XYZ file of C-alpha atoms in Angstrom:
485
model
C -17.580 2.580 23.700
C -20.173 5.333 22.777
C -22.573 4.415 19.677
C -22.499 7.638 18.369
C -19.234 9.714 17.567
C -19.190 13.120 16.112
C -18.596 14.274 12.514
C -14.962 15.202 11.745
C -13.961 18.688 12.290
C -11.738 18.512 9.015
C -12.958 18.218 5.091
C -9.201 16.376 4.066
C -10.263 12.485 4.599
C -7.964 10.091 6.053
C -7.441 6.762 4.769
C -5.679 3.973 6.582
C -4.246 0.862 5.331
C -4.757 -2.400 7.525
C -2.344 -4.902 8.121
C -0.650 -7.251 10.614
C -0.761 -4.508 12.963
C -3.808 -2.906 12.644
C -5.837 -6.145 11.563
C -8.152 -6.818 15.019
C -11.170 -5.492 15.577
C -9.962 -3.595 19.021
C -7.422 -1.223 16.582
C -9.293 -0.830 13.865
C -12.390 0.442 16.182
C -8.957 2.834 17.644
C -7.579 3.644 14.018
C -11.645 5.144 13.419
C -11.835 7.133 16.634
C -7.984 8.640 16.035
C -9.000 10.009 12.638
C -9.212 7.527 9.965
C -12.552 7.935 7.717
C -11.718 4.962 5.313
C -9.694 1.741 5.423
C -7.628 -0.037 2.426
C -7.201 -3.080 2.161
C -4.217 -4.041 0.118
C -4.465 -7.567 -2.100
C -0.729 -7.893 -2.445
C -0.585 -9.680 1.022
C -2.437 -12.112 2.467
C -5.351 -14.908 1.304
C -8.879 -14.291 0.634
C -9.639 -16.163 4.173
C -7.601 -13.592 6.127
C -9.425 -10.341 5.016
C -12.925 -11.785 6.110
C -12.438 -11.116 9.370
C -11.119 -7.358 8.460
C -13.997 -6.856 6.666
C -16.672 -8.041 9.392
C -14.796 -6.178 11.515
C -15.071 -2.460 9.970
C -19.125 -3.532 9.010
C -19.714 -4.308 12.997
C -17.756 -1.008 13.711
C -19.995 0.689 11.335
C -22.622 -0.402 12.775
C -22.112 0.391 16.722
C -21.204 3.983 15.858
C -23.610 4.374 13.369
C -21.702 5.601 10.532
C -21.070 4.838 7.309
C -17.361 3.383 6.948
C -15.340 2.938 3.669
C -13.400 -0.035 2.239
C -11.243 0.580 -0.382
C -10.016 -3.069 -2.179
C -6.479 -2.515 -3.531
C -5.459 -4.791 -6.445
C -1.579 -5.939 -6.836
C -1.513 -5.555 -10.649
C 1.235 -7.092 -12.812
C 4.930 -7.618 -11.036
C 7.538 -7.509 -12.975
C 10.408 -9.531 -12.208
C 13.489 -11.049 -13.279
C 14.793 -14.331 -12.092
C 16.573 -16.511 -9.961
C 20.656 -16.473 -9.741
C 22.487 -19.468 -8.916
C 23.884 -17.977 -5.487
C 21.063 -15.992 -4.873
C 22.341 -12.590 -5.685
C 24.909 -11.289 -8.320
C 26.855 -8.347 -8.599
C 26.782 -6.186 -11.845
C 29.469 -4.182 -12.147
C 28.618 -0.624 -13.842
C 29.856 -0.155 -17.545
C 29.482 -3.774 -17.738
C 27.329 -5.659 -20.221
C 23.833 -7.377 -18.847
C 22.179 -10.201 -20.837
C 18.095 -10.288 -19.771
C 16.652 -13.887 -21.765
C 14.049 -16.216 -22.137
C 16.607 -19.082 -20.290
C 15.229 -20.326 -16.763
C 18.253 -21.547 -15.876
C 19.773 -19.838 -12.826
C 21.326 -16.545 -13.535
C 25.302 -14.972 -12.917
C 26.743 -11.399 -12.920
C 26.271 -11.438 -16.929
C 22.971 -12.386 -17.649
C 19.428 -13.702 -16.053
C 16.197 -15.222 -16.704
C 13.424 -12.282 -17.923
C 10.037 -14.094 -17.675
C 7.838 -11.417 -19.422
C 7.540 -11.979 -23.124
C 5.694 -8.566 -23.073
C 8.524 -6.509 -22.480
C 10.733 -8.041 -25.431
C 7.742 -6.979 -27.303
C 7.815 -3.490 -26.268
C 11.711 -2.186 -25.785
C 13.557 -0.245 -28.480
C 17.200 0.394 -27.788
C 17.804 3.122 -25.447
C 15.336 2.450 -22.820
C 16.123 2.298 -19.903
C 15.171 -0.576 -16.618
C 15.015 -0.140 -13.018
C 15.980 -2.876 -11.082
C 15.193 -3.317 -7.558
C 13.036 -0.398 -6.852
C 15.222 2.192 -9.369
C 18.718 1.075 -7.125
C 20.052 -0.619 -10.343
C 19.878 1.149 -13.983
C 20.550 -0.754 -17.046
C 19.985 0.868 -20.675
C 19.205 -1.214 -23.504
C 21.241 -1.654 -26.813
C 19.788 -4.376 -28.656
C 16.370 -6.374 -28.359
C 16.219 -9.731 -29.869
C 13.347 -12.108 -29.747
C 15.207 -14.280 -26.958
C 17.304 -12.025 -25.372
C 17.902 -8.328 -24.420
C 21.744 -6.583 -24.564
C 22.366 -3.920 -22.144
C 24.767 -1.695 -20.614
C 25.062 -1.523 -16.918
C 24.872 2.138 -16.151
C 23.907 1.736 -12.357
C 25.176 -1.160 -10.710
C 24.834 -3.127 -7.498
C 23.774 -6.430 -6.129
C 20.848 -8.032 -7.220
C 19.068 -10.969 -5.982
C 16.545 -12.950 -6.741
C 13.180 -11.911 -7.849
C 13.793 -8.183 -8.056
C 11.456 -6.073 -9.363
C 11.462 -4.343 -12.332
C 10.458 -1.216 -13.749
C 10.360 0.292 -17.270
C 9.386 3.743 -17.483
C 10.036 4.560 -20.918
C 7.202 2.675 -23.103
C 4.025 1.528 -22.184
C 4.200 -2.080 -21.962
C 1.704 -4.684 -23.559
C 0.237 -5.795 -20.435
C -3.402 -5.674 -19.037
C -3.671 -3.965 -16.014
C -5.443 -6.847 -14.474
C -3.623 -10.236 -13.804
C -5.695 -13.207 -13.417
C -4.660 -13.089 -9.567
C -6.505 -9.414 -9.835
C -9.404 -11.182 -11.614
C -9.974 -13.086 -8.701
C -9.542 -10.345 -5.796
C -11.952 -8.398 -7.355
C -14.168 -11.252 -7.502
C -13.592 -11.329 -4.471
C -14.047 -7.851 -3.050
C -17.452 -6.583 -4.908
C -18.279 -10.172 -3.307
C -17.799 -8.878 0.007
C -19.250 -5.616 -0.316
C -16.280 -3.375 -1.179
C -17.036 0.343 -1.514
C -13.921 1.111 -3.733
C -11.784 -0.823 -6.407
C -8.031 0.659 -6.949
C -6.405 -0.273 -9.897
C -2.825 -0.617 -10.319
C -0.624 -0.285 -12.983
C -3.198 1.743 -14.961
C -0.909 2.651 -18.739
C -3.987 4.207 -20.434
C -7.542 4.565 -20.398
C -8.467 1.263 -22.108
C -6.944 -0.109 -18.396
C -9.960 1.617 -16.559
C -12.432 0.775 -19.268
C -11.890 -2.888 -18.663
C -12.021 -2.834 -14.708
C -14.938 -0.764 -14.732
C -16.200 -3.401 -17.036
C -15.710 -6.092 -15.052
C -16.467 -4.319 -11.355
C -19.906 -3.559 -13.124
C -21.291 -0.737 -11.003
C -20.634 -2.818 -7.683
C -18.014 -0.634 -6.271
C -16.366 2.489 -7.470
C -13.141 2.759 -9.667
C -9.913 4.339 -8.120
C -7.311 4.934 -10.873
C -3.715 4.971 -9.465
C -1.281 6.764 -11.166
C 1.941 5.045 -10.977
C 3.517 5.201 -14.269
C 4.646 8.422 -16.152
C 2.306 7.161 -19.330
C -0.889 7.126 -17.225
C 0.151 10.835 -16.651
C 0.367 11.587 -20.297
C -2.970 10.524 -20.412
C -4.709 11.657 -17.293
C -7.865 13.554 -18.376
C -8.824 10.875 -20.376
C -8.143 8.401 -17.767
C -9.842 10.539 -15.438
C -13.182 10.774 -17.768
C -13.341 6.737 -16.964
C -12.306 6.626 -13.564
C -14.366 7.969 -10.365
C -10.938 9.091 -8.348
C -7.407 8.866 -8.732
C -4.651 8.276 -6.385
C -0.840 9.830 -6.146
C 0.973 6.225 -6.190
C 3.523 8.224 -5.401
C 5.735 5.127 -4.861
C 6.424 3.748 -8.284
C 6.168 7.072 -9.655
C 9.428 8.007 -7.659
C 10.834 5.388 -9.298
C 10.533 5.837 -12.861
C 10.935 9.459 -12.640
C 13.601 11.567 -10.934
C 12.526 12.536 -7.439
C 12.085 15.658 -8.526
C 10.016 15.323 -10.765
C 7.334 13.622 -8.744
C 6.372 16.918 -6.826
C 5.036 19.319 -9.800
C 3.550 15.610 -11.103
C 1.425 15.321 -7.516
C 0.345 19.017 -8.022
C -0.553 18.656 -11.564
C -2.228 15.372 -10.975
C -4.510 16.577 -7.939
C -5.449 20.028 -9.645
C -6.437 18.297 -12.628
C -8.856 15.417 -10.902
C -9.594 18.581 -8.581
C -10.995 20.674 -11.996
C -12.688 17.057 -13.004
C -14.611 16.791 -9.997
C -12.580 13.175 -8.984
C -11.707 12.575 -6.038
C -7.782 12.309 -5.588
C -5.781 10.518 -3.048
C -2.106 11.699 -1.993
C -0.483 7.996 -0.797
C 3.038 6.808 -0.030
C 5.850 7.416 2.619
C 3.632 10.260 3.883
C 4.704 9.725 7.279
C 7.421 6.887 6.262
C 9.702 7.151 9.889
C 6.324 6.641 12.220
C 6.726 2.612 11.328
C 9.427 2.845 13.657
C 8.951 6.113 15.455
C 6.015 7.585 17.442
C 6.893 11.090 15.917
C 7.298 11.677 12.090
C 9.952 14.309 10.990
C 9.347 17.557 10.161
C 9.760 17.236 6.716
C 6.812 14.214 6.272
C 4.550 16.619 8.759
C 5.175 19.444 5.528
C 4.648 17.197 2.696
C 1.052 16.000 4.417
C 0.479 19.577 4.967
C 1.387 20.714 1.266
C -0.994 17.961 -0.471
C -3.788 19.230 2.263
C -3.331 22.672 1.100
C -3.238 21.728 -2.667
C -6.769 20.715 -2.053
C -6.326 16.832 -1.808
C -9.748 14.737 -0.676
C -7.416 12.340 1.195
C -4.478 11.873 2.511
C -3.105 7.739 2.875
C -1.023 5.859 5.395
C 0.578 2.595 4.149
C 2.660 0.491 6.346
C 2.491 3.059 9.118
C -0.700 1.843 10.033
C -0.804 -1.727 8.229
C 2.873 -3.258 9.754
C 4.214 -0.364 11.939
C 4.625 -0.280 15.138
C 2.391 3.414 15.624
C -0.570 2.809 13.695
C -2.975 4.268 15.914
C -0.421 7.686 16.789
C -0.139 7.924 12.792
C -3.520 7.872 12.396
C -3.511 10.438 14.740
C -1.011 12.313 13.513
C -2.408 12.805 9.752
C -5.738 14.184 12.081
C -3.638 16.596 13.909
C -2.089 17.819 10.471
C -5.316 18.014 8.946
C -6.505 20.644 11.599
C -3.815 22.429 12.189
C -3.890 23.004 8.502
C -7.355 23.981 7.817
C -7.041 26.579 10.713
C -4.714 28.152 9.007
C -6.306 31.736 7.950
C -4.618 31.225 4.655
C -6.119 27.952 3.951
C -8.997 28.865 2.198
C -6.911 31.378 -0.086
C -4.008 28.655 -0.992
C -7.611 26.045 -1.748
C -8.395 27.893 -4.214
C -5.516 28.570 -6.520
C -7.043 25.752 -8.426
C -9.965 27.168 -10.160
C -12.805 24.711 -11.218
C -15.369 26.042 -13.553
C -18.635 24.662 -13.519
C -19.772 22.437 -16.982
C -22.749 24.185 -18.660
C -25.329 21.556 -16.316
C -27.708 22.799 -14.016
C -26.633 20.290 -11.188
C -22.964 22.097 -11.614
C -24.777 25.861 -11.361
C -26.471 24.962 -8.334
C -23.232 22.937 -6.941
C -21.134 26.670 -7.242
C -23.894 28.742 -6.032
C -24.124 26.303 -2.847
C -20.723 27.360 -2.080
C -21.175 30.995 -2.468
C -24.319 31.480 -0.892
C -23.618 29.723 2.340
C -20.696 31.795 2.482
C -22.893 34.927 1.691
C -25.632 33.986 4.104
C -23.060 32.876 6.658
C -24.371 29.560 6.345
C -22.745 26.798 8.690
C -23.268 24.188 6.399
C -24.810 22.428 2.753
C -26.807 19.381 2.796
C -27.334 18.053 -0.159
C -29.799 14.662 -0.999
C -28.772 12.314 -3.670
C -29.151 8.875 -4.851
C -25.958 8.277 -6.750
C -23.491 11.067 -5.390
C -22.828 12.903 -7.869
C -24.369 16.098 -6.813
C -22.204 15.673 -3.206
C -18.973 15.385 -5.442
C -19.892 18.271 -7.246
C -20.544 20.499 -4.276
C -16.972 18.926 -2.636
C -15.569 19.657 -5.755
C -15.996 23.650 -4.866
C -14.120 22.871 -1.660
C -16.940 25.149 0.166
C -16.551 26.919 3.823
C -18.605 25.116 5.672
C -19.083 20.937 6.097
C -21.286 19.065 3.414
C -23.788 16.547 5.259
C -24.859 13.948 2.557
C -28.271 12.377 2.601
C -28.701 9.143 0.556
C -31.417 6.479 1.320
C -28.238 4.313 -0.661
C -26.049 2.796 1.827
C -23.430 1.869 -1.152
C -23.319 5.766 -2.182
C -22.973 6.780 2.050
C -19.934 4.175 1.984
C -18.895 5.841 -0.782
C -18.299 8.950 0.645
C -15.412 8.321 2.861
C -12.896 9.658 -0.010
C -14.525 12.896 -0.494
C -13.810 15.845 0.807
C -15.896 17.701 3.705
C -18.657 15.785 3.270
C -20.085 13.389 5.972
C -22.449 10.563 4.737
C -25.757 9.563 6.807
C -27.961 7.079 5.328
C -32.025 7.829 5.439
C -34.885 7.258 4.022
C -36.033 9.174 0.709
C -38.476 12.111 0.378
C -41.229 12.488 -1.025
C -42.228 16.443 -1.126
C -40.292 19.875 -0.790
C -41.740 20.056 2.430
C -40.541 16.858 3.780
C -37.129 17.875 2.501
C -36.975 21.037 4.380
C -38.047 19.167 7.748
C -35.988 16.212 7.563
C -32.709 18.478 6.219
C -33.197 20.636 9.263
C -33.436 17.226 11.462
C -30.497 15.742 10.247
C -28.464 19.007 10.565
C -29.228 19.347 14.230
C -29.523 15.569 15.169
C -25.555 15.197 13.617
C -24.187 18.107 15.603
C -23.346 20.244 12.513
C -25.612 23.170 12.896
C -27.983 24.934 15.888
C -30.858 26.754 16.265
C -30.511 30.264 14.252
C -28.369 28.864 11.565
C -28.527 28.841 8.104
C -28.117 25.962 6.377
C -28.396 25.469 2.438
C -30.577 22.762 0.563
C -29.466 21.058 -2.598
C -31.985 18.701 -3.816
C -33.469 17.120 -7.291
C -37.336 17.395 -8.300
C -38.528 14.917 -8.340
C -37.250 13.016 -5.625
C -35.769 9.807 -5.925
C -34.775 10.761 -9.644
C -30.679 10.322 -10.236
C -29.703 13.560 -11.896
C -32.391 15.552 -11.396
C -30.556 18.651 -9.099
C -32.797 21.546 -9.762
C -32.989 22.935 -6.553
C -31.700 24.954 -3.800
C -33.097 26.314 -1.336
C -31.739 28.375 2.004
C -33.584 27.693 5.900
C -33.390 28.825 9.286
C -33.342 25.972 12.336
C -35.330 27.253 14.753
C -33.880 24.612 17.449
C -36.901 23.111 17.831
C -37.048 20.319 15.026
C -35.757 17.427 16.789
C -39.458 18.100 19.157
C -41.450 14.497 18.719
C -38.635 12.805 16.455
C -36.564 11.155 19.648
C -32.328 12.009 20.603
């Protein structure tokens, strides 16, 4: 293998999950050169023991191709459940009337075991539960303190352990078990670049991860329940991206509902400036096919032209049996899409004003004078990366090459779009800017001699927040001269 590999010719990002398939060094080295920019790692499965190796494994990668590589933790969250039936499995008949109580004792086709005083707490008659990933629906008629009457409106089999879903009240629960406690313990431990929280209800939920995660690693909200949505901006406010969990939502809301929720969700972390991931059953058939259908190649295509920063694979690349050809397959999307002379139009439906800052001024003049200069691309220098995400945030023309002397805030960048992250030491003077921006540019491959390339930069240097300045240049070709390959 080749140390070096060159920037990707798409802004979308691609973010892979690893699993029993995609787990050894060999394929996740593959999974990087196919496409994927970042790599989740999902806490649901698996001991603490078995996702050292996964992580050594991406840091070594990073460091033979020289390039800053993203792990993104995922967190399990509260499961809801019911419990165990005495054969197993039961069948409720629909019209029928369902007992859910307090009583361990095995359960039959009229009632079972509900181990989650919360929900008691939080029902009203009416609501309704999903059982079993929405296949069973059950509407409530009476709550008692011990046990819960309900009408079968759905039925079906159900066995035991079945999840459970309740999508019409926000239930009394922290997002953060005691399991999730420990696996973020865990992961800010070992270095982890991004924290996703499940099960987020309401901004309190972020408040208290962030909390806890204490600047180590950046916050990912997922948006899974229909009450996070009611709250999304101020969820967002707390939250450094969000992700389409597109999963559960399809559970507690119609299916067709979920679409105009995706769009609504991305254009509004779009207009924040958040970084929003489009995840689940994006290219569902590759686990078991090397070719998705047509139908999964549109719905990747739609959230790439809605302006998402990334697009996620799930068990396609983590338990699948085509991780590396879905990997792939999301890259071959991705550039097929942004060829697309229409593209940039459909980009920008979503209009994002700039806040009344002078890091956001600079951040939408960027955009508009590389494309008025015909620049080929914006490099911007920052400590924390805020003024990259406010640049990416414009969804410019042209690629955004990030210079940080902070290897957490390169890592960082692997779930925002069109930028690409290099590492370096800090300036010290305009002039030292200038030179080393023109270096980098022509020492990554992203721009030649006679291009234009635009400068966004903070004086003075090495101050977080300080963008003030911008500033246009001309590569004469010749930069690289006494500086080495």
């Amino acid at each position: 293998m080749d140390s070096q590999i060159s920037p990707r010719q798409r802004k979308v990002r691609v973010l892979a999950t690893l699993g029993p398939a995609s787990a050894s060094p060999a394929m996740i080295a593959r999974l990087f050169r196919a496409g994927a920019d970042a790599f989740r790692i999902n806490m649901s499965h698996g001991a603490h023991e078995d996702k050292v190796p996964i992580i050594q494994a991406i840091r070594a990668m990073e460091k033979e191709f020289a390039r800053a590589t993203t792990i993104l933790f995922d967190l399990q969250g509260p499961k809801l459940r019911v419990g165990k039936f005495a054969d197993g499995m039961a069948e409720l008949a629909t019209g029928s009337r369902f007992i859910l109580d307090r009583d361990p004792t095995p359960g039959t086709a009229k009632r079972v075991e509900l181990p989650h005083k919360e929900i008691f707490e939080a029902l009203e008659p009416g609501a309704r539960l999903l059982l079993d990933d929405g296949k069973l629906v059950l509407r409530v008629r009476t709550v008692r303190d011990d046990h819960i009457e309900t009408l079968v409106e759905v039925g079906g089999a159900l066995s035991n352990s079945k999840g459970l879903n309740v999508p019409d009240v926000i239930v009394p629960m922290a997002a953060l078990t005691a399991k999730d406690r420990r696996d973020l313990t865990f992961a800010c431990d070992h270095g982890a670049d991004w924290i996703a929280l499940s099960f987020v209800q309401r901004p309190e939920d972020v408040a208290e991860a962030r909390q806890l995660i204490g600047g180590k690693a950046a916050l990912l909200a997922k948006i899974e329940k229909p009450a996070a949505v009611e709250r999304l901006e101020e969820i967002l406010e707390l939250a450094d991206a969000v992700m389409v969990a597109r999963g559960d939502l399809g559970v507690e809301l119609p299916p067709e509902r979920v679409p105009p929720m995706q769009k609504r969700i991305v254009e509004t972390a779009r207009r924040m400036g958040r970084p929003v991931v489009v995840a689940t059953q994006m290219l569902e058939s590759m686990i078991q096919s090397p070719s998705p259908t047509r139908a999964e190649v549109s719905d990747v295509a739609t959230a790439i032209y809605d302006g998402a920063d990334a697009v996620m694979l799930s068990a396609e690349s983590a338990s699948g049996q085509w991780p590396e050809e879905a990997v792939a397959m999301m890259n071959a999307i991705a550039m097929s899409v942004e060829s697309d002379p229409g593209y940039a139009a459909r980009l920008h439906f979503t209009q994002t004003h700039p806040d009344a800052t002078t890091a956001d001024a600079l951040a939408e003049a960027a955009a508009q004078i590389a494309d008025t200069v015909s620049a080929s691309l914006i490099i911007c220098f920052t400590l924390s990366g805020s003024t990259a995400r406010r640049i990416a945030r414009e969804r410019p023309s042209v690629p955004l090459l990030v210079l940080t002397p902070k290897l957490a805030t390169a890592r960082r960048m692997g779930l925002l779009w069109g930028s690409h992250a290099v590492r370096t030491r800090d300036v010290a003077s305009f002039e030292e800017m200038v030179a080393k921006a023109k270096r980098m540019a022509l020492r990554q491959g992203l721009a030649r001699a006679g291009d234009r390339v635009v400068v966004v930069a903070g004086v003075p240097f090495g101050t977080p927040g300080s963008t003030n300045v911008i500033h246009v240049v001309r590569l004469t070709g010749d930069e690289l001269k006494g500086y080495g390959a």
